[in-house]
Structure formats: C-alpha cells, structure tokens
Short mmCIF file of C-alpha atoms in Angstrom, two decimals:
data_model
loop_
_atom_site.label_atom_id
_atom_site.label_comp_id
_atom_site.label_asym_id
_atom_site.label_seq_id
_atom_site.Cartn_x
_atom_site.Cartn_y
_atom_site.Cartn_z
CA MET Y 14 55.93 106.08 -35.48
CA GLU Y 15 52.37 104.79 -35.73
CA ILE Y 16 49.52 104.82 -38.25
CA THR Y 17 45.85 105.14 -37.31
CA PHE Y 18 43.26 104.38 -39.98
CA PHE Y 19 40.26 106.71 -40.15
CA GLY Y 20 38.74 105.62 -43.45
CA ALA Y 21 38.85 103.11 -46.32
CA THR Y 22 38.95 100.37 -43.70
CA ARG Y 23 37.00 97.29 -44.82
CA GLU Y 24 35.25 99.70 -47.20
CA VAL Y 25 36.19 101.43 -50.43
CA THR Y 26 35.89 105.15 -49.68
CA GLY Y 27 36.96 107.74 -47.12
CA SER Y 28 40.74 107.23 -47.34
CA CYS Y 29 42.43 108.90 -44.38
CA SER Y 30 45.54 107.65 -42.57
CA LEU Y 31 46.92 109.54 -39.58
CA VAL Y 32 50.67 109.09 -39.05
CA ARG Y 33 52.20 110.14 -35.73
CA GLY Y 34 55.89 110.36 -34.91
CA LYS Y 35 57.75 111.79 -31.94
CA ASP Y 36 57.74 115.31 -33.34
CA VAL Y 37 55.39 115.16 -36.31
CA THR Y 38 51.78 114.34 -37.18
CA PHE Y 39 50.57 114.13 -40.77
CA LEU Y 40 47.80 112.70 -42.92
CA VAL Y 41 47.96 110.59 -46.03
CA ASP Y 42 44.76 111.52 -47.91
CA CYS Y 43 41.57 113.00 -46.48
CA GLY Y 44 38.76 111.64 -48.61
CA MET Y 45 35.00 111.63 -48.59
CA PHE Y 46 32.91 108.66 -47.65
CA GLN Y 47 30.60 107.72 -50.50
CA GLY Y 48 27.70 105.38 -51.08
CA GLY Y 49 25.98 104.02 -47.98
CA GLU Y 50 28.64 105.60 -45.73
CA ARG Y 51 28.29 109.17 -47.04
CA ASN Y 52 26.59 110.48 -43.88
CA ARG Y 53 29.88 109.93 -42.07
CA ASN Y 54 31.32 113.02 -43.75
CA ALA Y 55 29.42 115.36 -41.43
CA PRO Y 56 30.62 114.37 -37.91
CA PRO Y 57 33.82 115.97 -36.55
CA PHE Y 58 37.19 114.46 -37.39
CA PRO Y 59 38.45 111.90 -34.84
CA PHE Y 60 41.59 114.03 -34.46
CA VAL Y 61 42.33 117.74 -34.08
CA PRO Y 62 42.90 119.22 -37.57
CA ARG Y 63 45.03 122.12 -36.30
CA ASP Y 64 47.48 119.56 -34.85
CA ILE Y 65 48.20 118.10 -38.33
CA ASP Y 66 51.56 119.35 -39.64
CA PHE Y 67 50.98 118.50 -43.31
CA VAL Y 68 49.04 116.28 -45.72
CA LEU Y 69 50.36 113.95 -48.42
CA LEU Y 70 47.70 113.50 -51.11
CA THR Y 71 47.95 110.48 -53.39
CA HIS Y 72 45.48 111.68 -56.03
CA ALA Y 73 42.47 113.83 -56.83
CA HIS Y 74 39.56 111.39 -56.60
CA LEU Y 75 37.13 112.70 -53.99
CA ASP Y 76 37.27 109.53 -51.88
CA HIS Y 77 40.92 110.49 -51.30
CA SER Y 78 40.77 114.31 -51.40
CA GLY Y 79 37.19 115.44 -50.84
CA ARG Y 80 37.31 116.39 -47.13
CA ILE Y 81 40.43 118.57 -47.42
CA PRO Y 82 38.34 121.81 -47.51
CA LEU Y 83 36.51 120.57 -44.40
CA LEU Y 84 39.88 119.87 -42.77
CA VAL Y 85 40.85 123.48 -43.49
CA ARG Y 86 37.54 124.74 -42.15
CA GLU Y 87 38.22 122.90 -38.89
CA GLY Y 88 41.62 124.50 -38.37
CA PHE Y 89 44.27 122.79 -40.53
CA ARG Y 90 46.90 125.27 -41.77
CA GLY Y 91 49.82 123.12 -42.97
CA LYS Y 92 51.01 122.30 -46.49
CA ILE Y 93 49.27 119.80 -48.76
CA TYR Y 94 51.81 118.01 -50.95
CA ALA Y 95 50.61 116.60 -54.28
CA THR Y 96 51.60 116.39 -57.93
CA LEU Y 97 50.71 119.37 -60.11
CA PRO Y 98 48.07 117.48 -62.18
CA THR Y 99 46.45 116.39 -58.90
CA ILE Y 100 46.31 120.00 -57.71
CA GLU Y 101 44.73 121.18 -60.97
CA LEU Y 102 42.16 118.37 -60.88
CA CYS Y 103 41.37 119.06 -57.21
CA ARG Y 104 40.64 122.68 -58.07
CA ILE Y 105 37.83 121.82 -60.46
CA LEU Y 106 36.54 118.88 -58.39
CA PHE Y 107 36.37 120.90 -55.16
CA TYR Y 108 34.43 123.76 -56.76
CA ASP Y 109 32.09 121.30 -58.45
CA THR Y 110 31.52 119.57 -55.11
CA VAL Y 111 30.53 122.91 -53.56
CA LYS Y 112 28.04 123.48 -56.38
CA LEU Y 113 26.50 120.01 -56.05
CA MET Y 114 26.32 120.25 -52.26
CA ARG Y 115 24.62 123.64 -52.45
CA GLU Y 116 22.01 122.34 -54.89
CA GLU Y 117 21.32 119.26 -52.75
CA VAL Y 118 21.11 121.29 -49.55
CA GLU Y 119 18.68 123.72 -51.19
CA ARG Y 120 16.44 120.81 -52.24
CA GLU Y 121 16.68 119.27 -48.78
CA ASN Y 122 15.94 122.55 -47.01
CA ARG Y 123 12.81 123.09 -49.10
CA ARG Y 124 11.56 119.75 -47.78
CA ARG Y 125 12.60 120.69 -44.25
CA ARG Y 126 10.77 124.02 -44.33
CA ARG Y 127 7.60 122.27 -45.43
CA SER Y 128 7.88 119.72 -42.60
CA GLY Y 129 9.02 122.20 -39.95
CA LYS Y 130 12.49 120.68 -39.54
CA PRO Y 131 15.61 122.80 -38.95
CA GLU Y 132 17.61 123.67 -42.03
CA ILE Y 133 21.11 122.32 -42.69
CA ALA Y 134 24.23 123.78 -44.27
CA PRO Y 135 26.77 122.31 -46.70
CA LEU Y 136 29.97 120.83 -45.31
CA PHE Y 137 32.00 123.64 -46.85
CA GLY Y 138 31.86 126.39 -49.46
CA GLU Y 139 34.02 128.39 -51.86
CA GLU Y 140 35.88 130.13 -49.04
CA GLU Y 141 37.16 126.84 -47.62
CA VAL Y 142 38.07 125.64 -51.11
CA GLU Y 143 40.07 128.79 -51.82
CA ARG Y 144 41.91 128.50 -48.52
CA ALA Y 145 42.63 124.81 -49.15
CA LEU Y 146 43.96 125.46 -52.66
CA GLY Y 147 46.29 128.07 -51.20
CA LEU Y 148 47.93 125.37 -49.06
CA PHE Y 149 48.85 123.02 -51.92
CA GLU Y 150 52.55 122.48 -52.59
CA PRO Y 151 53.42 120.77 -55.92
CA VAL Y 152 55.90 117.91 -55.94
CA GLY Y 153 57.16 116.28 -59.13
CA TYR Y 154 57.28 112.54 -59.67
CA ASP Y 155 60.49 110.97 -58.29
CA GLU Y 156 61.44 114.22 -56.54
CA ILE Y 157 62.78 113.79 -52.98
CA ALA Y 158 60.97 116.10 -50.55
CA GLU Y 159 61.17 116.56 -46.80
CA GLU Y 160 59.01 118.07 -44.08
CA LYS Y 161 59.66 117.99 -40.31
CA GLY Y 162 62.11 115.10 -40.53
CA VAL Y 163 59.89 113.01 -42.83
CA THR Y 164 61.23 112.24 -46.32
CA PHE Y 165 58.82 111.31 -49.09
CA VAL Y 166 58.77 110.59 -52.83
CA PHE Y 167 55.79 110.49 -55.22
CA ARG Y 168 55.91 107.69 -57.84
CA ASP Y 169 53.54 107.44 -60.82
CA ALA Y 170 50.79 105.02 -59.75
CA ALA Y 171 49.32 104.58 -63.28
CA HIS Y 172 45.85 105.07 -61.78
CA ILE Y 173 44.63 108.48 -62.95
CA LEU Y 174 46.54 111.53 -64.14
CA GLY Y 175 48.77 112.73 -61.31
CA ALA Y 176 48.09 109.74 -59.03
CA ALA Y 177 51.00 108.61 -56.87
CA VAL Y 178 52.38 105.74 -54.85
CA LEU Y 179 54.08 107.32 -51.81
CA GLU Y 180 57.37 106.20 -50.36
CA VAL Y 181 57.74 107.68 -46.86
CA TRP Y 182 60.74 107.49 -44.51
CA GLY Y 183 60.61 108.54 -40.87
CA GLU Y 184 62.25 107.53 -37.58
CA GLY Y 185 64.13 104.68 -39.20
CA THR Y 186 61.04 103.15 -40.82
CA LYS Y 187 59.92 103.13 -44.44
CA VAL Y 188 56.21 102.99 -45.23
CA VAL Y 189 54.80 102.77 -48.74
CA PHE Y 190 51.24 103.99 -49.37
CA SER Y 191 49.92 102.50 -52.58
CA GLY Y 192 47.10 105.01 -53.00
CA ASP Y 193 45.18 103.43 -55.86
CA ILE Y 194 47.26 101.16 -58.11
CA GLY Y 195 46.54 101.03 -61.82
CA GLN Y 196 46.67 98.04 -64.12
CA PHE Y 197 49.93 96.97 -65.72
CA GLY Y 198 49.83 98.08 -69.32
CA ASN Y 199 47.13 100.62 -68.52
CA VAL Y 200 45.92 102.26 -71.75
CA MET Y 201 45.78 105.68 -70.10
CA GLU Y 202 48.77 105.90 -67.73
CA GLY Y 203 51.08 102.99 -68.49
CA SER Y 204 52.17 100.74 -65.58
CA PRO Y 205 52.62 101.27 -61.82
CA PRO Y 206 56.12 101.78 -60.39
CA ILE Y 207 58.47 99.10 -59.12
CA VAL Y 208 59.20 99.57 -55.41
CA GLU Y 209 61.61 97.07 -53.89
CA GLU Y 210 62.06 98.02 -50.23
CA ALA Y 211 59.66 98.82 -47.39
CA ASP Y 212 58.96 97.90 -43.78
CA PHE Y 213 55.21 98.41 -44.17
CA VAL Y 214 52.95 98.78 -47.20
CA VAL Y 215 49.45 100.26 -46.95
CA ILE Y 216 47.84 98.68 -50.00
CA GLU Y 217 44.46 99.11 -51.64
CA SER Y 218 42.30 96.07 -52.47
CA THR Y 219 39.34 97.42 -54.48
CA TYR Y 220 39.48 94.51 -56.93
CA GLY Y 221 41.60 92.30 -54.69
CA ASN Y 222 39.50 89.17 -55.17
CA ARG Y 223 38.89 89.20 -58.90
CA ARG Y 224 40.47 89.38 -62.33
CA HIS Y 225 39.73 91.92 -65.03
CA LYS Y 226 39.29 90.76 -68.57
CA THR Y 227 42.24 91.36 -70.88
CA LEU Y 228 42.34 94.53 -72.97
CA GLU Y 229 41.35 92.56 -76.06
CA GLU Y 230 38.45 90.87 -74.24
CA THR Y 231 37.30 94.18 -72.77
CA ARG Y 232 37.32 95.93 -76.11
CA ARG Y 233 35.39 93.09 -77.75
CA GLU Y 234 32.87 93.18 -74.90
CA PHE Y 235 32.44 96.96 -75.17
CA ALA Y 236 32.06 96.77 -78.94
CA GLN Y 237 29.35 94.09 -78.60
CA VAL Y 238 27.46 96.07 -75.93
CA MET Y 239 27.53 99.20 -78.06
CA GLN Y 240 26.48 97.34 -81.23
CA ASP Y 241 23.56 95.75 -79.38
CA ALA Y 242 22.59 99.13 -77.92
CA MET Y 243 22.66 100.78 -81.34
CA GLY Y 244 20.28 98.10 -82.56
CA THR Y 245 17.58 99.25 -80.10
CA CYS Y 246 17.64 102.77 -81.56
CA GLY Y 247 17.54 104.14 -78.03
CA LYS Y 248 19.93 105.98 -75.74
CA VAL Y 249 23.12 104.67 -74.24
CA LEU Y 250 23.80 106.16 -70.80
CA ILE Y 251 27.33 105.79 -69.42
CA PRO Y 252 27.71 106.95 -65.79
CA THR Y 253 31.33 108.08 -65.61
CA PHE Y 254 33.74 109.67 -63.22
CA VAL Y 255 34.69 112.92 -64.92
CA VAL Y 256 38.38 112.31 -64.19
CA ASP Y 257 40.10 109.59 -66.24
CA ARG Y 258 37.19 107.19 -66.79
CA ALA Y 259 35.36 109.61 -69.04
CA GLN Y 260 38.52 110.27 -71.07
CA ARG Y 261 39.14 106.52 -71.38
CA VAL Y 262 35.61 105.90 -72.62
CA LEU Y 263 35.88 108.75 -75.12
CA TYR Y 264 39.08 107.19 -76.45
CA GLU Y 265 37.44 103.76 -76.74
CA ILE Y 266 34.42 105.26 -78.54
CA ARG Y 267 36.85 107.01 -80.88
CA LEU Y 268 38.39 103.60 -81.72
CA LEU Y 269 34.94 102.06 -82.27
CA ARG Y 270 34.03 104.73 -84.79
CA ASP Y 271 36.79 103.35 -87.02
CA SER Y 272 36.49 99.63 -86.19
CA ILE Y 273 32.71 99.08 -86.27
CA GLY Y 274 31.48 102.30 -87.85
CA LEU Y 275 29.94 103.68 -84.65
CA HIS Y 276 28.75 107.14 -85.70
CA CYS Y 277 26.01 107.91 -83.17
CA PRO Y 278 26.22 111.43 -81.69
CA VAL Y 279 28.08 111.48 -78.36
CA TYR Y 280 27.42 113.98 -75.58
CA PHE Y 281 29.73 114.49 -72.61
CA ASP Y 282 27.18 116.07 -70.27
CA SER Y 283 29.36 117.62 -67.59
CA PRO Y 284 30.27 121.22 -66.79
CA LEU Y 285 33.72 119.91 -65.92
CA GLY Y 286 34.09 117.64 -68.93
CA LYS Y 287 36.00 120.03 -71.19
CA GLN Y 288 38.13 121.41 -68.32
CA THR Y 289 39.17 117.93 -67.20
CA THR Y 290 39.94 116.74 -70.71
CA ASP Y 291 42.01 119.87 -71.33
CA ILE Y 292 44.09 119.04 -68.23
CA TYR Y 293 44.67 115.55 -69.61
CA LEU Y 294 45.83 117.04 -72.89
CA LYS Y 295 48.04 119.54 -71.06
CA TYR Y 296 49.85 116.70 -69.27
CA ARG Y 297 49.63 114.13 -72.03
CA HIS Y 298 53.38 113.51 -71.63
CA LEU Y 299 52.43 111.64 -68.43
CA LEU Y 300 50.07 109.32 -70.32
CA SER Y 301 50.85 105.97 -71.91
CA GLY Y 302 52.87 105.41 -75.05
CA GLU Y 303 49.71 104.45 -76.92
CA LEU Y 304 48.28 107.92 -76.38
CA GLU Y 305 51.60 109.73 -76.78
CA ARG Y 306 51.92 108.28 -80.29
CA LEU Y 307 48.77 110.17 -81.21
CA HIS Y 308 50.32 113.30 -79.72
CA LEU Y 309 53.25 112.92 -82.11
CA GLN Y 310 50.71 112.87 -84.93
CA GLU Y 311 49.05 116.00 -83.49
CA ASP Y 312 45.89 113.97 -82.98
CA ASN Y 313 43.55 114.40 -79.99
CA PRO Y 314 42.90 110.96 -78.48
CA PHE Y 315 39.76 112.22 -76.73
CA GLY Y 316 38.19 114.08 -79.64
CA PHE Y 317 36.32 113.06 -82.78
CA PRO Y 318 33.55 114.33 -85.09
CA GLY Y 319 30.14 114.05 -83.46
CA LEU Y 320 31.37 114.67 -79.88
CA THR Y 321 29.64 117.54 -78.06
CA TYR Y 322 30.53 118.88 -74.62
CA VAL Y 323 27.38 119.87 -72.74
CA THR Y 324 27.77 122.53 -70.06
CA THR Y 325 24.59 124.48 -69.32
CA PRO Y 326 21.48 123.04 -67.62
CA GLU Y 327 19.42 124.05 -70.65
CA GLU Y 328 21.67 122.07 -72.99
CA SER Y 329 21.48 119.09 -70.66
CA LYS Y 330 17.67 119.20 -70.51
CA ALA Y 331 17.52 119.38 -74.30
CA LEU Y 332 19.06 115.89 -74.45
CA ASN Y 333 15.73 114.55 -73.14
CA ASP Y 334 14.24 115.30 -76.56
CA LEU Y 335 16.70 113.00 -78.34
CA ASP Y 336 15.74 109.42 -79.12
CA HIS Y 337 19.17 108.16 -80.13
CA ALA Y 338 22.44 109.25 -78.49
CA ILE Y 339 25.36 108.18 -76.35
CA ILE Y 340 25.49 110.27 -73.16
CA LEU Y 341 28.36 110.30 -70.67
CA ALA Y 342 27.56 112.02 -67.37
CA GLY Y 343 28.58 111.94 -63.72
CA SER Y 344 28.57 110.82 -61.11
CA GLY Y 345 30.15 107.46 -61.79
CA MET Y 346 28.22 105.70 -59.01
CA CYS Y 347 24.98 107.60 -59.73
CA THR Y 348 25.02 109.28 -56.31
CA GLY Y 349 24.44 112.74 -57.79
CA GLY Y 350 25.06 114.84 -60.86
CA ARG Y 351 23.35 114.98 -64.22
CA ILE Y 352 23.28 111.22 -64.76
CA LEU Y 353 20.39 111.06 -62.28
CA HIS Y 354 18.22 113.20 -64.56
CA HIS Y 355 19.04 111.01 -67.57
CA LEU Y 356 18.28 107.85 -65.60
CA LYS Y 357 14.99 109.29 -64.40
CA HIS Y 358 13.91 110.03 -67.97
CA ASN Y 359 15.20 106.82 -69.56
CA LEU Y 360 15.46 103.87 -67.13
CA PHE Y 361 11.84 102.86 -67.69
CA LYS Y 362 12.41 102.48 -71.45
CA ALA Y 363 13.34 99.07 -72.80
CA THR Y 364 15.30 100.76 -75.61
CA THR Y 365 17.75 102.31 -73.11
CA THR Y 366 21.12 100.74 -72.29
CA VAL Y 367 23.07 101.76 -69.18
CA VAL Y 368 26.77 100.86 -69.32
CA PHE Y 369 28.71 100.93 -66.06
CA VAL Y 370 32.45 101.29 -66.52
CA GLY Y 371 33.61 101.56 -62.90
CA PHE Y 372 33.30 100.14 -59.40
CA GLN Y 373 29.92 100.66 -57.70
CA SER Y 374 30.08 100.97 -53.91
CA ARG Y 375 27.45 99.47 -51.65
CA GLY Y 376 24.58 101.82 -50.92
CA THR Y 377 24.78 103.63 -54.27
CA LEU Y 378 22.14 103.76 -56.98
CA GLY Y 379 24.73 102.37 -59.38
CA ARG Y 380 25.24 99.30 -57.19
CA ALA Y 381 21.48 98.76 -56.96
CA LEU Y 382 21.17 98.81 -60.75
CA VAL Y 383 24.14 96.48 -61.23
CA ASP Y 384 22.64 94.11 -58.65
CA GLY Y 385 19.41 93.92 -60.66
CA ALA Y 386 17.00 96.33 -58.96
CA LYS Y 387 13.67 96.49 -60.77
CA LEU Y 388 12.49 99.69 -59.08
CA VAL Y 389 14.65 102.61 -57.93
CA HIS Y 390 13.97 105.94 -56.22
CA ILE Y 391 15.25 109.08 -57.99
CA PHE Y 392 14.32 112.62 -56.94
CA ASP Y 393 11.41 111.44 -54.75
CA GLU Y 394 9.96 109.35 -57.57
CA ASP Y 395 9.85 105.60 -58.08
CA ILE Y 396 11.28 104.63 -61.47
CA ALA Y 397 10.80 101.21 -63.04
CA VAL Y 398 13.96 99.66 -64.48
CA ARG Y 399 13.34 98.25 -67.93
CA ALA Y 400 16.64 99.37 -69.43
CA ARG Y 401 19.39 96.90 -70.20
CA ILE Y 402 22.21 97.12 -67.64
CA ALA Y 403 25.76 96.25 -68.73
CA THR Y 404 29.07 96.38 -66.85
CA ILE Y 405 32.54 96.75 -68.36
CA ASN Y 406 35.03 96.32 -65.50
CA GLY Y 407 38.07 96.10 -67.76
CA PHE Y 408 38.15 99.89 -68.14
CA SER Y 409 38.80 100.24 -64.43
CA ALA Y 410 41.67 102.48 -63.36
CA HIS Y 411 42.29 99.98 -60.54
CA GLY Y 412 44.45 96.92 -60.93
CA ASP Y 413 42.87 93.54 -60.27
CA GLN Y 414 44.24 90.83 -57.96
CA GLU Y 415 46.85 89.77 -60.52
CA ASP Y 416 48.07 93.35 -60.95
CA LEU Y 417 48.26 93.90 -57.21
CA LEU Y 418 50.14 90.66 -56.59
CA ARG Y 419 52.48 91.41 -59.48
CA TRP Y 420 53.24 94.81 -57.91
CA VAL Y 421 53.76 93.17 -54.52
CA GLY Y 422 56.11 90.65 -56.11
CA TYR Y 423 58.71 93.32 -56.89
CA PHE Y 424 59.42 93.88 -53.17
CA LYS Y 425 62.77 92.33 -52.27
CA SER Y 426 62.17 92.98 -48.58
CA ARG Y 427 59.37 91.27 -46.63
CA PRO Y 428 57.13 94.15 -45.60
CA VAL Y 429 53.99 93.87 -43.50
CA PHE Y 430 50.96 94.64 -45.70
CA LEU Y 431 48.10 96.71 -44.27
CA VAL Y 432 45.14 96.03 -46.55
CA THR Y 433 42.70 98.91 -47.04
CA HIS Y 434 40.32 100.39 -49.58
CA GLY Y 435 38.23 97.28 -50.21
CA GLU Y 436 34.90 95.92 -49.02
CA GLU Y 437 35.48 93.65 -46.05
CA GLU Y 438 35.22 90.28 -47.77
CA ILE Y 439 37.37 91.52 -50.66
CA ALA Y 440 40.05 92.97 -48.37
CA GLU Y 441 40.12 89.72 -46.37
CA ALA Y 442 40.38 87.67 -49.56
CA PHE Y 443 43.30 89.76 -50.78
CA ALA Y 444 44.99 89.55 -47.39
CA GLN Y 445 44.70 85.78 -47.61
CA ALA Y 446 46.25 85.86 -51.09
CA LEU Y 447 49.17 87.83 -49.64
CA ARG Y 448 49.58 85.31 -46.81
CA LYS Y 449 49.75 82.50 -49.35
CA LYS Y 450 52.70 84.37 -50.86
CA GLY Y 451 54.38 84.30 -47.47
CA PHE Y 452 53.68 87.89 -46.41
CA GLU Y 453 52.20 89.09 -43.15
CA ALA Y 454 48.92 90.87 -43.94
CA ILE Y 455 46.58 92.80 -41.64
CA VAL Y 456 43.14 94.20 -42.45
CA PRO Y 457 42.70 97.13 -40.06
CA ALA Y 458 39.34 98.31 -38.80
CA PHE Y 459 38.32 101.95 -38.47
CA GLY Y 460 40.34 103.54 -35.67
CA ASP Y 461 42.92 100.75 -35.45
CA THR Y 462 46.47 101.91 -34.78
CA VAL Y 463 49.58 100.10 -36.02
CA ASP Y 464 52.63 100.63 -33.82
CA LEU Y 465 55.36 100.42 -36.45
CA PRO Y 466 58.42 99.68 -34.26
CA ARG Y 467 56.56 96.96 -32.36
CA ARG Y 468 54.70 95.69 -35.44
CA THR Y 469 51.52 95.44 -33.37
CA VAL Y 470 47.94 96.54 -33.93
CA VAL Y 471 46.14 98.42 -31.19
CA ALA Y 472 42.45 97.93 -31.93
CA VAL Y 473 40.10 100.80 -31.26
CA PRO Y 474 38.01 100.10 -28.12
CA GLN Y 475 34.48 99.02 -28.93
CA MET Y 476 32.24 101.99 -28.17
CA PRO Y 477 29.01 101.32 -26.26
CA GLU Y 478 25.76 101.75 -28.15
CA LYS Y 479 24.12 105.16 -27.85
CA GLU Y 480 21.14 103.76 -25.94
CA ASP Y 481 23.45 102.09 -23.40
CA ILE Y 482 25.22 105.39 -22.79
CA ILE Y 483 21.92 107.24 -22.32
CA LYS Y 484 20.69 104.63 -19.84
CA ARG Y 485 23.90 104.93 -17.83
CA LEU Y 486 23.55 108.73 -17.82
CA GLU Y 487 19.97 108.44 -16.60
CA ARG Y 488 21.04 106.12 -13.77
CA GLU Y 489 23.78 108.50 -12.65
CA ILE Y 490 21.40 111.48 -12.79
CA GLN Y 491 18.90 109.58 -10.61
CA LYS Y 492 21.65 108.91 -8.05
CA LEU Y 493 22.53 112.60 -7.97
CA ARG Y 494 18.91 113.57 -7.32
CA GLU Y 495 19.02 111.52 -4.13
CA ARG Y 496 22.21 113.11 -2.78
CA THR Y 497 23.43 116.43 -1.40
CA LEU Y 498 26.16 117.79 -3.62
CA ALA Y 499 29.39 119.45 -2.53
CA ARG Y 500 30.58 122.57 -4.33
CA GLU Y 501 33.20 120.57 -6.22
CA SER Y 502 30.50 118.19 -7.48
CA GLU Y 503 28.40 121.09 -8.76
CA VAL Y 504 31.38 122.36 -10.77
CA LEU Y 505 31.87 118.90 -12.25
CA LEU Y 506 28.18 118.71 -13.14
CA GLN Y 507 28.40 122.06 -14.91
CA SER Y 508 31.35 120.73 -16.93
CA ALA Y 509 29.37 117.58 -17.77
CA LEU Y 510 26.46 119.74 -18.95
CA ILE Y 511 28.74 121.68 -21.28
CA LEU Y 512 30.06 118.41 -22.74
CA LEU Y 513 26.53 117.06 -23.26
CA GLU Y 514 25.47 120.25 -25.00
CA GLU Y 515 28.53 120.05 -27.26
CA ALA Y 516 27.73 116.40 -28.06
CA GLY Y 517 24.22 117.44 -29.03
CA ARG Y 518 25.52 120.28 -31.17
CA ARG Y 519 27.85 117.96 -33.07
CA SER Y 520 25.27 115.21 -33.55
CA THR Y 521 23.05 114.96 -36.60
CA SER Y 522 20.36 112.34 -36.99
CA ALA Y 523 20.18 110.35 -40.21
CA ASP Y 524 16.94 112.04 -41.33
CA GLU Y 525 18.52 115.47 -40.82
CA LEU Y 526 21.15 114.87 -43.51
CA PRO Y 527 20.59 115.27 -47.24
CA LYS Y 528 20.62 112.05 -49.16
CA ASP Y 529 24.12 112.48 -50.58
CA GLY Y 530 25.59 113.18 -47.17
CA VAL Y 531 26.49 116.83 -47.69
#
C-alpha cells in the first residue's frame, strides 16, 4: 500500500491523499485550495477520478471537502464515507459554494466581455452537488466499516461538529489520518480521541510551531477587545467560518453579555447561519459537557436577546446604515462572501474594529490585514485601512503544538509521522519537534509517494519549466521540417498534435481565472 499526497503539503489547504493498494484505490479528503493557491482548483486532477473506489472524508470544511462535486463531475462514482453531521454540513456548504462561484463568475465574465476575453464557467453546479450528495454513506463514530478489503473507523476529532480522526487498516498496515485535531478541553467539542497503535500517522500541523493562550487568557483577551471596540461607538466586524467558529463566537458573546454587560446588537450576516446553527443544536449531544449542561436546562448556547440572523441581500445592505453593531459574516479568511462588503464600507473608519478568530492563509485578504496592510483592494477599489485589527487565536478549532504533541504522546507504538496541513516552515518546525520526541517524521511535498511496506518516500520528479518544454518542442519541430517523414512518423505526429491540443484545452492562464479561483 502507498500514499500519494496531492494537497495540504507544506501548505494549509487542499487536503487530498490518494491511497493505493493491490486491489483498491481510495482518497482521504478532496478539498479546495484556498488563499494564494486557489487557482489550483481548476486544473485536472493528477489521477483518474473514475478509478477511485471510494472516499473517506474527515470533515466538512471546504479545504477538506470542497472539490468532491468536481471529482464527481470528472467521473467518480464510488461511495463517500463520512459522519452524518459532516454530510448535513456538506450539503449546505456545497450549495453555498455553487452560489458564490456563480456570482463571482458572473462578475468576472462582465469584465471579460468588456475586454474581449473568453468567458469562463464555474468549477461545478447544482447538478454535480446533487450527484455528490447521493454518493454519501453515513458512518457513526467508533463504528467499524469495511470497503474492498479496507477497514476503517471514524473517531471524534474534537475539531468541528462531525469531524473525525480516521483509523485505516489495509494489507497488514495501519494508517491513522488525523484530519484536523481540536484542542484538548475544547469548549465546543471536548477533546480529541486517544489512539495508541499505528504504523503511519498523517498528521496536521496548522499551529504546529506555536501555543494558544489558555481558555481563561483567551476569554480575558476577547473581553478586552470587545470593551475597547464598544468604546469607539463603531462597528465590530468578525470574519468567521460559518461552521463551528461562528457558533463558538456567538457562545462567547453570550457569556460576555452577562459578565461585562455587552448588550450591543449582534448580526449573523450569513444565509447559512441559521441552518448551520440548527445542525449544531440538532447534534448537541456530540458537543462538550459545558454546552450539554445548557441543553439540560433547555437553554440555547448560541442564542440570546439582540441576536439577529441576516439572510437576504437587502437585509445585509441595510447594515451599512448602522453606526454601532457587532457583525459576524463569512468568509473566515475574507476571500469572498458578505464580509467583503462590510470591510469595503468600514475598513477606512478609525471607529471600526476587525476581530480575526481563525487562521489566515497566505495570499488571503485576511492575512494581509493581520500582517498590517495599510491599503487593500476590494471589488476593484482601493480601500485604506484605518480600522483596528485584532486577532484571537485561542478560539481556534485546531490544537496548538502542545495539543498535537499531547495527542502524539498517547501512541504506544512508534509510528512514522507524515506531517501535512501546515505552511512549510511550520510543518518543518513541528516535524523537528516530533524528532526530538524520538519519532521519525517526514514532511512530504506535493506529489510525493510514501511506500508503506518499505517505509520510503518516492519524490515526485521535478517538472521542467513551461518555457523549457516549449523550447524543446520548437527544436524538435525544426528538426522535423528538415527531414522526410515515414508514414509511421506522420501517425505519431498526429497523436502528438492531439495531445498538444488537449494540453491547451486543459490550461488556463492566471488572468483567465476569477480572483477566488472558481
């Protein structure tokens, strides 16, 4: 059995691991690339989707699930195994992605028509989403399942609702895929599972080189930021992922209303906000004890007086007329969604506070703001940044280095760790921390294959630069012009022409893609 990594390698997004055995081929996750890598969603998969027997999906976040409809469009017809909350969250996230892609493509195509460029199409639409949803197969936590000789179990990862650590057995080898690991003592989902045995562990490293503040420190920090923001009598904008982070922030605001008397109106500006929160309430028995105690009291942990769910565009635009409000809106990294409109209308105001409560990938607007940008580009307009920018990393659904090492410490075996899902310097730093603990740790690159029985890494061959390839083609064409060709050579040339035309058809230049990579 072998694993080839086609995403989340020395980067945070695009999770996609291809596992091949003697008689089986399957994927663990099939996520979107986000941030500066988002244009990589459009090229063809580096494997044949119809050859994939099944998919194991760790959780619903789009950087783990977002290309599943595209996989289906390209020919995949197998089962997609996931927990039931993950399936329900994927349903609303996939349809929302279609809506956002369509809007972005329409904006981009208006620009293209004006400049005479060819129009583009979204990666996928409702039809692909419906077909993908029809392939999902629910699996309960701790339930033993099997497909084509591969046995697997989903364990509660304490990351977001429905998220799982996967234990996978095949051909005498056990591989654990961490997915995304939550913090120990996570307010929302409790603590990640104890796994004691494995031959290999594919482990995330998003925060693998740093430590989160304690819960008490984080809550004090959030309270201070919100008190300071209230003192400016302006707006507080909180870019949030609609799944989990938004619910966590709503819960923390609910606590602040009682502890510091925070009674500013709160708007959750997301068409999916109410649907997602309802799913969290539906499966609240999977949440932490802290939240379940409120359930026993028939109290909604994510609701309070003064909270309004905003759904229609008209309601969202009306928020521009408010001087004083707390607004939660997606996307969490400010790569799209309604938060962009609120930033456009408020970033230039010194009374505005923007509070980031999640990781910001390189190449995103959120990362630029966190890094101190003084001028940003939103909807073809330059916007000065005069707002106060604050970050609260302690609300992260990811564990920090201490959490990850604590989870690793429960292994009684000595597995090889394959470090993924972290920016290169962070993944390398976490790999080094693992080595100091006496473990073997490898940071694979995109396309690297790990031969599990041999415990070796087969690195992907370095591809020549495009210009080098074109120059070589031109030299070979010049040679052919000077020669008389046999019939067999003409047939080969015709085949080469077909391949070149197909390469051109599948290629898309950077300026031909919309800015969010759809």
